[in-house]
CSV table of C-alpha atoms and ligand atoms in Angstrom, one decimal:
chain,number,residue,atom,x,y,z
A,1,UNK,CA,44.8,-200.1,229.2
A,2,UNK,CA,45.0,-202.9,231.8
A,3,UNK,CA,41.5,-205.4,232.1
A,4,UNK,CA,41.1,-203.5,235.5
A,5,UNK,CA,40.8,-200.9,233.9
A,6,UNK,CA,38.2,-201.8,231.6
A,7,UNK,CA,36.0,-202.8,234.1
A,8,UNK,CA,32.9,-200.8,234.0
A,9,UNK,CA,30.4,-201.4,236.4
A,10,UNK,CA,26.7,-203.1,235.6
A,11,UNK,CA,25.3,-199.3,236.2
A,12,UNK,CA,27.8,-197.3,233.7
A,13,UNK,CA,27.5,-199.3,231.0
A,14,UNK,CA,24.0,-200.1,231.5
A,15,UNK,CA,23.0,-196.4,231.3
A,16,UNK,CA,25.2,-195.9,228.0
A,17,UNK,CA,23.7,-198.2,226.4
A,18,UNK,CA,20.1,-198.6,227.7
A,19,UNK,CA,21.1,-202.6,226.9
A,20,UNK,CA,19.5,-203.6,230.2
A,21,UNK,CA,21.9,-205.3,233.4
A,22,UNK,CA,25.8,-205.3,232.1
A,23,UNK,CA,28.3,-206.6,234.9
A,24,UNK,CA,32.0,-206.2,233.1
A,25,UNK,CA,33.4,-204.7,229.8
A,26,UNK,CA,35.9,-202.5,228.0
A,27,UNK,CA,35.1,-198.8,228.2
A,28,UNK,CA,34.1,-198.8,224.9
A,29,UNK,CA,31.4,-197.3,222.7
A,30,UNK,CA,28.5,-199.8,222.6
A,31,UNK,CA,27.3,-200.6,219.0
A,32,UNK,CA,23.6,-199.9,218.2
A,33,UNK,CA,21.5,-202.2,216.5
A,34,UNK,CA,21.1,-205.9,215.9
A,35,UNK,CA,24.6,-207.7,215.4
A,36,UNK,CA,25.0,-211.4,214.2
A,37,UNK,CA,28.2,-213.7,214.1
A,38,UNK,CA,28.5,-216.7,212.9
A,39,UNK,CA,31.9,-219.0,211.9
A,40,UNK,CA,32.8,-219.1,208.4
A,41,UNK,CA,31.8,-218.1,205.3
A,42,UNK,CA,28.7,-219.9,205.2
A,43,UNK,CA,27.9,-217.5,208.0
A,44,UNK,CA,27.0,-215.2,205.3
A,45,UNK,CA,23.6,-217.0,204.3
A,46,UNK,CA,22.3,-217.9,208.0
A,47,UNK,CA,23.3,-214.0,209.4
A,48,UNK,CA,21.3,-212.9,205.8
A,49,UNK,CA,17.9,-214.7,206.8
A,50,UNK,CA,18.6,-214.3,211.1
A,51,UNK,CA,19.0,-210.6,210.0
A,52,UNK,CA,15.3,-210.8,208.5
A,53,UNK,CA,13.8,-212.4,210.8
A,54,UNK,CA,15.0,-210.0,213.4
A,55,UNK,CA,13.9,-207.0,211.0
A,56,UNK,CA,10.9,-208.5,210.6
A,57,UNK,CA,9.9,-208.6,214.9
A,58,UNK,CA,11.0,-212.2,215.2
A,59,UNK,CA,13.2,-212.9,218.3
A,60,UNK,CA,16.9,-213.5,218.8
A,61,UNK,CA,16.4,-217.0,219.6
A,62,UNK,CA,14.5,-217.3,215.9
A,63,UNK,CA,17.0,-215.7,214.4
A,64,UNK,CA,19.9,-218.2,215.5
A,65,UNK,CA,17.5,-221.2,215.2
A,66,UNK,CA,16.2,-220.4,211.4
A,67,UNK,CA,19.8,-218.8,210.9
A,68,UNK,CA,21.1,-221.8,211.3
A,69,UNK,CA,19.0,-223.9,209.5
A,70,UNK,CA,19.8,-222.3,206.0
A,71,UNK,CA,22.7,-224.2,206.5
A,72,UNK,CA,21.3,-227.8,207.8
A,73,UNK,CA,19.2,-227.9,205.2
A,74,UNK,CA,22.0,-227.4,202.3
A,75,UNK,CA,23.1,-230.7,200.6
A,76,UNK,CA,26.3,-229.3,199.3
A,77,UNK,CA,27.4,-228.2,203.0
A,78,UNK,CA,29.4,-231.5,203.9
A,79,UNK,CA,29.7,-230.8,207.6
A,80,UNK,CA,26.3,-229.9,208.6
A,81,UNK,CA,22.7,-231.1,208.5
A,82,UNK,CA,21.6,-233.0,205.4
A,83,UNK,CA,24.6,-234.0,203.2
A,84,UNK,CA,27.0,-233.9,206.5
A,85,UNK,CA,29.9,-236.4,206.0
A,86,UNK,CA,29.4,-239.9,208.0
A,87,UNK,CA,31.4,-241.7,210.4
A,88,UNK,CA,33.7,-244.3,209.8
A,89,UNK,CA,30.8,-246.6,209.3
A,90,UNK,CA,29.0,-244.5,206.9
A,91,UNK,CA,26.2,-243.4,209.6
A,92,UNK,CA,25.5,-239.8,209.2
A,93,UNK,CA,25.4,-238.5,213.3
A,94,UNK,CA,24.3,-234.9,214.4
A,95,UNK,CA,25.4,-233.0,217.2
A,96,UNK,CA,23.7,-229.2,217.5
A,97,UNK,CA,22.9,-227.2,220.7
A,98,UNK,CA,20.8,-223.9,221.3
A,99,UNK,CA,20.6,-221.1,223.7
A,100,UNK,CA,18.7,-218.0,224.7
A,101,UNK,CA,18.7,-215.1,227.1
A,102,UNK,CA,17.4,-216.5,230.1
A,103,UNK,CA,20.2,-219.1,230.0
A,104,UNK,CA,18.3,-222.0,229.2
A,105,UNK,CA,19.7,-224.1,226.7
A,106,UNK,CA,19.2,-227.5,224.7
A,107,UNK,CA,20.8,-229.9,223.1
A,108,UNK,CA,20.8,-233.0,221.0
A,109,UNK,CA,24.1,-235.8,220.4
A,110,UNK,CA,24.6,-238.4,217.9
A,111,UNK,CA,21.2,-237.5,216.6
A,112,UNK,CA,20.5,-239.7,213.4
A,113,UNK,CA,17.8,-239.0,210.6
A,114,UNK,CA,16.9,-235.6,211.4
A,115,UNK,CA,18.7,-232.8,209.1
A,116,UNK,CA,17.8,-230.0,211.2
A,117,UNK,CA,19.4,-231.5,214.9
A,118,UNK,CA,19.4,-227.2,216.2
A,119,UNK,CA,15.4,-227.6,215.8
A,120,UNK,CA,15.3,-230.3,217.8
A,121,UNK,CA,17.7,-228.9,220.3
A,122,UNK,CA,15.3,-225.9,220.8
A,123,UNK,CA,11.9,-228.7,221.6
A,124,UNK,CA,14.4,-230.5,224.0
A,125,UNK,CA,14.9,-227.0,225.9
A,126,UNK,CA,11.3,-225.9,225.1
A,127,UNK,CA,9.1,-228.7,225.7
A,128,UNK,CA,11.1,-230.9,228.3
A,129,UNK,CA,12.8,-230.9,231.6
A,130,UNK,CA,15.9,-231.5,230.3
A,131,UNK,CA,18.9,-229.8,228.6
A,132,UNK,CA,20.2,-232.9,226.2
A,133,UNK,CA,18.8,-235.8,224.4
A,134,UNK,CA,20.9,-238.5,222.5
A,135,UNK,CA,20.9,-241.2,220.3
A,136,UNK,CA,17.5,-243.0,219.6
A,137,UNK,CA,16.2,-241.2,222.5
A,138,UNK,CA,16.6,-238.2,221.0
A,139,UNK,CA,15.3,-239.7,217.7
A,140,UNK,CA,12.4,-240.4,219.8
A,141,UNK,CA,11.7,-236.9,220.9
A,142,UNK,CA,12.3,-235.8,217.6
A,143,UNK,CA,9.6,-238.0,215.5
A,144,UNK,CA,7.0,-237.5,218.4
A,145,UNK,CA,7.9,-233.7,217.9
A,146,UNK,CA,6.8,-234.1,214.3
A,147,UNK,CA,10.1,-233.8,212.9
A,148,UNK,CA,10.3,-236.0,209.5
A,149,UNK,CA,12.5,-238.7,208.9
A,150,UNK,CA,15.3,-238.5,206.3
A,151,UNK,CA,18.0,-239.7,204.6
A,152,UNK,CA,20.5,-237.6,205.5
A,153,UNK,CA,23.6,-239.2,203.2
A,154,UNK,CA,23.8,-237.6,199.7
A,155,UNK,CA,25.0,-239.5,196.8
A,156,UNK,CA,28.0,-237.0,196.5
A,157,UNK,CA,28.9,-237.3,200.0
A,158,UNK,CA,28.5,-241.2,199.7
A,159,UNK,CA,31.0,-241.2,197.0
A,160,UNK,CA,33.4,-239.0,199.0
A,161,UNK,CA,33.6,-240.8,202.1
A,162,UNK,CA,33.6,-244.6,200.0
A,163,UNK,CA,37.0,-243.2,198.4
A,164,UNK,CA,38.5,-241.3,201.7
A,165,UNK,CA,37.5,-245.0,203.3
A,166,UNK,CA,39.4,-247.0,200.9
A,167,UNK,CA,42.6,-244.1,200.4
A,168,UNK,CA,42.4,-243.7,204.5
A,169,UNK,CA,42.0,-247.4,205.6
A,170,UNK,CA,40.0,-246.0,209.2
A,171,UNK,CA,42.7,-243.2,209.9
A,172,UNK,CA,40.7,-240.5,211.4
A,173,UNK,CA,41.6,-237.9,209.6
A,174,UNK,CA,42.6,-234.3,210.8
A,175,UNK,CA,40.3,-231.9,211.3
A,176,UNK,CA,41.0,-228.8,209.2
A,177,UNK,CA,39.9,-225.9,207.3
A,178,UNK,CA,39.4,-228.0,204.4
A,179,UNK,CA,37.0,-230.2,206.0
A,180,UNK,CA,35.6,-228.6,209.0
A,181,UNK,CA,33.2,-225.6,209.3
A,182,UNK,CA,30.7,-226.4,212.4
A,183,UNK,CA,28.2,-223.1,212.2
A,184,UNK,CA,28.1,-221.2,215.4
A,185,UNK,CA,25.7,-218.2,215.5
A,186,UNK,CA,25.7,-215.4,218.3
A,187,UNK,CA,23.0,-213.1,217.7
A,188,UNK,CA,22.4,-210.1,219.5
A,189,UNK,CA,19.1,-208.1,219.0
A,190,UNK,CA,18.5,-204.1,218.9
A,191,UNK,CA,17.5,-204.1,222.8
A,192,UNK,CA,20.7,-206.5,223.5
A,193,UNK,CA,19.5,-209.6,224.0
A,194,UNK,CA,21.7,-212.6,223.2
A,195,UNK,CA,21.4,-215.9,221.8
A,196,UNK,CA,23.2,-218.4,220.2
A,197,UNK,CA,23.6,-221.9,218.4
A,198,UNK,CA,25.4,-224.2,217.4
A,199,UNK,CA,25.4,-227.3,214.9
A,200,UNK,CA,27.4,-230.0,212.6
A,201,UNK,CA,28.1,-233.5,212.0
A,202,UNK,CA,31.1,-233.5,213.6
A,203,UNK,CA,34.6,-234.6,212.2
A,204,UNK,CA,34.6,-236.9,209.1
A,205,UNK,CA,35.2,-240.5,210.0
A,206,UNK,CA,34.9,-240.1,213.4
A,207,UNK,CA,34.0,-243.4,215.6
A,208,UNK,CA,30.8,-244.8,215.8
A,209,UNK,CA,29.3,-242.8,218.2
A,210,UNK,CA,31.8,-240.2,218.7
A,211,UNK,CA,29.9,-236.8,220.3
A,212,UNK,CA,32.3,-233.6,219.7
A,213,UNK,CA,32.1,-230.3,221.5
A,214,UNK,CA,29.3,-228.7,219.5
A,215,UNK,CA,26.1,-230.0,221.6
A,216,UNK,CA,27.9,-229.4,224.7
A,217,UNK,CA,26.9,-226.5,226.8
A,218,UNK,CA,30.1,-224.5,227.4
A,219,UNK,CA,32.4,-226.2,224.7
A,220,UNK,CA,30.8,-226.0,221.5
A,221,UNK,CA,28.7,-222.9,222.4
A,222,UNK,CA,27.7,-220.4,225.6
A,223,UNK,CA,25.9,-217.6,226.1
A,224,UNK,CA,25.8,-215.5,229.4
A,225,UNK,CA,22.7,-212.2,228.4
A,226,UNK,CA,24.9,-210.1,230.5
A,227,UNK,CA,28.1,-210.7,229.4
A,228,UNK,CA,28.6,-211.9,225.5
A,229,UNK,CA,28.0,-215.2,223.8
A,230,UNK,CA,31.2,-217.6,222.2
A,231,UNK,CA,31.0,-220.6,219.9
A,232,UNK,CA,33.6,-222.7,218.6
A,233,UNK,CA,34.6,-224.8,215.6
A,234,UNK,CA,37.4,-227.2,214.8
A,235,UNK,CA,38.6,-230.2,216.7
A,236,UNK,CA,35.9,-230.6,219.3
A,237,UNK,CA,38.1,-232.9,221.6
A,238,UNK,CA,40.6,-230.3,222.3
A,239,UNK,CA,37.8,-227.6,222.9
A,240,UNK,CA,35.2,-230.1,225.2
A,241,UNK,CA,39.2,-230.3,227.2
A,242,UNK,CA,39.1,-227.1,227.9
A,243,UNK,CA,35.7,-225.5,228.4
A,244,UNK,CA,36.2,-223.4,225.7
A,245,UNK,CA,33.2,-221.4,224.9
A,246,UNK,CA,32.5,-220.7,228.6
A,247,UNK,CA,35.8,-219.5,229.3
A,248,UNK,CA,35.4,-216.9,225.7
A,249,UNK,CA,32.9,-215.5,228.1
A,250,UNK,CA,34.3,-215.9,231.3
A,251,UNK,CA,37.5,-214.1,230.2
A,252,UNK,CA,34.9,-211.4,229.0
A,253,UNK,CA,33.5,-211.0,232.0
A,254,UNK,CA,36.8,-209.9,233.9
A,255,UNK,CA,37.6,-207.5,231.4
A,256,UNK,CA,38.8,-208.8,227.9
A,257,UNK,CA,37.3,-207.9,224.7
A,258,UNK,CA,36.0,-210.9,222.6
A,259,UNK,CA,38.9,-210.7,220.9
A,260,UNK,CA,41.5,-211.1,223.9
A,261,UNK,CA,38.8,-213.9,225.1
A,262,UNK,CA,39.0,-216.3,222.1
A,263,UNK,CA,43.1,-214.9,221.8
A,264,UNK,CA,43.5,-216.3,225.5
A,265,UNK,CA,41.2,-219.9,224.9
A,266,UNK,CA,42.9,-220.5,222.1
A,267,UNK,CA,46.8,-220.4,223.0
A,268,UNK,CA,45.7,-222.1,226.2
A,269,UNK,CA,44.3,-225.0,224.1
A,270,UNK,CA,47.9,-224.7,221.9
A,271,UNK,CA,49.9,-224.5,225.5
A,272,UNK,CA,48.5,-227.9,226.5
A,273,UNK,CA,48.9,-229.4,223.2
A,274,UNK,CA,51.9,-231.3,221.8
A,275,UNK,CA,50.1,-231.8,218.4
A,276,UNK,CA,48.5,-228.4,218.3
A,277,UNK,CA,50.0,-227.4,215.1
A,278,UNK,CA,48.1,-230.4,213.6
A,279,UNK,CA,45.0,-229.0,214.0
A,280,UNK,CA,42.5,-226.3,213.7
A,281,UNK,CA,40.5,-224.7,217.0
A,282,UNK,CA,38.7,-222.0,216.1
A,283,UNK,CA,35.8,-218.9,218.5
A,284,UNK,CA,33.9,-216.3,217.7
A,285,UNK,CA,32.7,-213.9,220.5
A,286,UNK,CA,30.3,-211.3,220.6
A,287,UNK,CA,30.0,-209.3,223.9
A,288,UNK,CA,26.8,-207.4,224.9
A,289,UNK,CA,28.6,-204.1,224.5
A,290,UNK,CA,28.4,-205.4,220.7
A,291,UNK,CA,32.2,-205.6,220.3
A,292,UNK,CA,33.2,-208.9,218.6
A,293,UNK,CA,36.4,-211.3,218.3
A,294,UNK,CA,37.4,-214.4,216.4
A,295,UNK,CA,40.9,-216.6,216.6
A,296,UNK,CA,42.1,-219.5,215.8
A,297,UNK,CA,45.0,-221.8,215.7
A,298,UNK,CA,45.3,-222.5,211.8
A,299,UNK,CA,45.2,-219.7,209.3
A,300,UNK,CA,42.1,-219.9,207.3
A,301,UNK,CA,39.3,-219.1,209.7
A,302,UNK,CA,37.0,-216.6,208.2
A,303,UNK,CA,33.7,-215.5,210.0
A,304,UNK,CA,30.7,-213.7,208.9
A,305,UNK,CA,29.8,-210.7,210.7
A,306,UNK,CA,26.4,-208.4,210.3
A,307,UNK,CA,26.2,-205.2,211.6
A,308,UNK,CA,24.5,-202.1,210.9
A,309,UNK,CA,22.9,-203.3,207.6
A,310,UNK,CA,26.1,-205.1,206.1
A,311,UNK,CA,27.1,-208.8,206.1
A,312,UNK,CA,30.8,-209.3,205.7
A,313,UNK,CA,33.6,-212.3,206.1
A,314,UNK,CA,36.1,-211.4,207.9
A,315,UNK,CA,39.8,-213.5,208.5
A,316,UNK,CA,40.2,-214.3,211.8
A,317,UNK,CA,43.6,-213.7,212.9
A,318,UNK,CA,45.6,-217.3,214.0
A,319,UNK,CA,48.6,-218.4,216.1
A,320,UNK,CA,50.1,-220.3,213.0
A,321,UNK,CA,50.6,-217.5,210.7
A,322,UNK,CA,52.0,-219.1,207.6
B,1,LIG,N1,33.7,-229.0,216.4
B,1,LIG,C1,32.9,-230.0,215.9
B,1,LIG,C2,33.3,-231.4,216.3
B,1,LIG,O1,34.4,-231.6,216.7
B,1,LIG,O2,32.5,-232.3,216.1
């Protein structure tokens, strides 16, 4: 069936699914209940307590927030939150971004100190005028929020990043599925409202500084209530190059299932590539219709899916098979 074909108009699907204003999707049969996505196998714990909050009356935007956090706050998680691997200098930077069904968003970048950066995203869109904070001004926010200050480098992760230092000699390393696994959460709730997050420390070793795609509105993470939502993981320079999250659900809205959405971002990313073997790009849609998608370029992406009571990894298919 061509994408034209699939186009369904805001008042067909709307009345199937009593889901509220839908503009664009496949003709297909619209899945009940709360669903919840989120990249990776660690997916599995933040869907688990985002799928209790949402049983318990809290909202979608709670559930990706507090979803999400279950992560952050895990030592042994070396790319997120507390225990996240530093930069080149040994500074442990967080990058984490937020948004809910009205379209507003937040974000914070290069956000030091704080282990749960998606928290403070949520103030910035909450309690300010503005969509990002970085840096010590986002430190600022943060502390005056009543966030606590920690010490966000383990021991453990200490050790691993004194050895890749002295083995690596300031290479930046490759991004991979070894040593990669931003969390993206897209959450929608029983009456189809979407949200979504995003958060990690961003590629080991990276510079000083270095912001990847995950804060950024429309790379690392989008959300459009009456389309679908997309996040991303993997090598955030390639996906802030290309929009990538944005165009998961732009593609979505003129017809592709979330599957054909991240299929499409992601060979684009490989088409404009000449290293694109060398690394890993990775989305996971979810479209209001409740359909969901995930691809990537390297095999190994996994993603955690929750629907209609059970919570499951499942591979997402890749462009590099072997
Ligand atoms: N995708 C996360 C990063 O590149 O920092």
């Amino acid at each position: 069936m061509n994408s034209r074909r699939r186009f369904l108009t805001l008042s067909t699907l709307g009345s199937l699914t009593g889901l509220g204003s839908l503009k664009a999707f496949g003709q297909v049969k619209p899945v009940k209940g709360p669903i919840i996505i989120s990249t990776w196998n660690t997916g599995i714990r933040a869907n688990n307590l985002g799928y209790e909050i949402l049983q318990n009356g809290g909202s979608v935007l709670d559930c990706v927030e507090k979803g999400v956090n279950v992560i952050e706050n895990d030592p042994n998680n070396r790319t997120v939150g507390i225990g996240g691997f530093p930069d080149i200098e040994g500074n442990v930077t967080l990058d984490a971004c937020i948004m809910d069904q009205h379209q507003h968003c937040g974000s914070v970048a290069f956000l030091q100190h704080i282990k749960n950066p998606v928290s403070v995203a949520r103030k910035v869109m909450e309690n300010t005028k503005h969509v990002m904070l970085v840096g010590e001004g986002a430190l600022k926010f943060a502390l005056e929020q009543g966030f606590k200050k920690e010490v966000l480098l383990t021991e453990k992760t200490l050790t691993a990043w004194k050895k890749r230092k002295a083995e690596e000699d300031d290479k930046l390393p490759e991004i991979n599925i070894e040593n990669h696994d931003t969390i993206g959460m897209i959450a929608r709730d029983a009456d189809g409202n979407l949200s979504g997050s995003c958060t990690t420390s961003g590629a080991g070793m990276k510079l000083h500084g270095r912001v990847g795609d995950s804060p950024i509105i429309g790379a690392g993470l989008y959300v459009d209530n009456d389309i679908g939502g997309a996040a991303a993981t993997g090598w955030g320079e390639a996906v802030i190059e290309n929009a990538g999250s944005a165009m998961v659900v732009e593609l979505m809205r003129h017809g592709r299932s979330p599957q054909e959405a991240c299929e499409e971002i992601v060979r684009r990313i490989a088409n404009k590539l000449e290293d694109w073997r060398s690394i890993q790009v990775g989305f996971i849609a979810l479209n209001k219709a409740g359909q969901t998608g995930a691809f990537s370029i390297k095999k190994g992406f996994t993603y955690a899916h929750h629907s209609g009571g059970q919570n499951t990894e499942r591979p997402a298919d890749s462009l590099i098979k072997g």
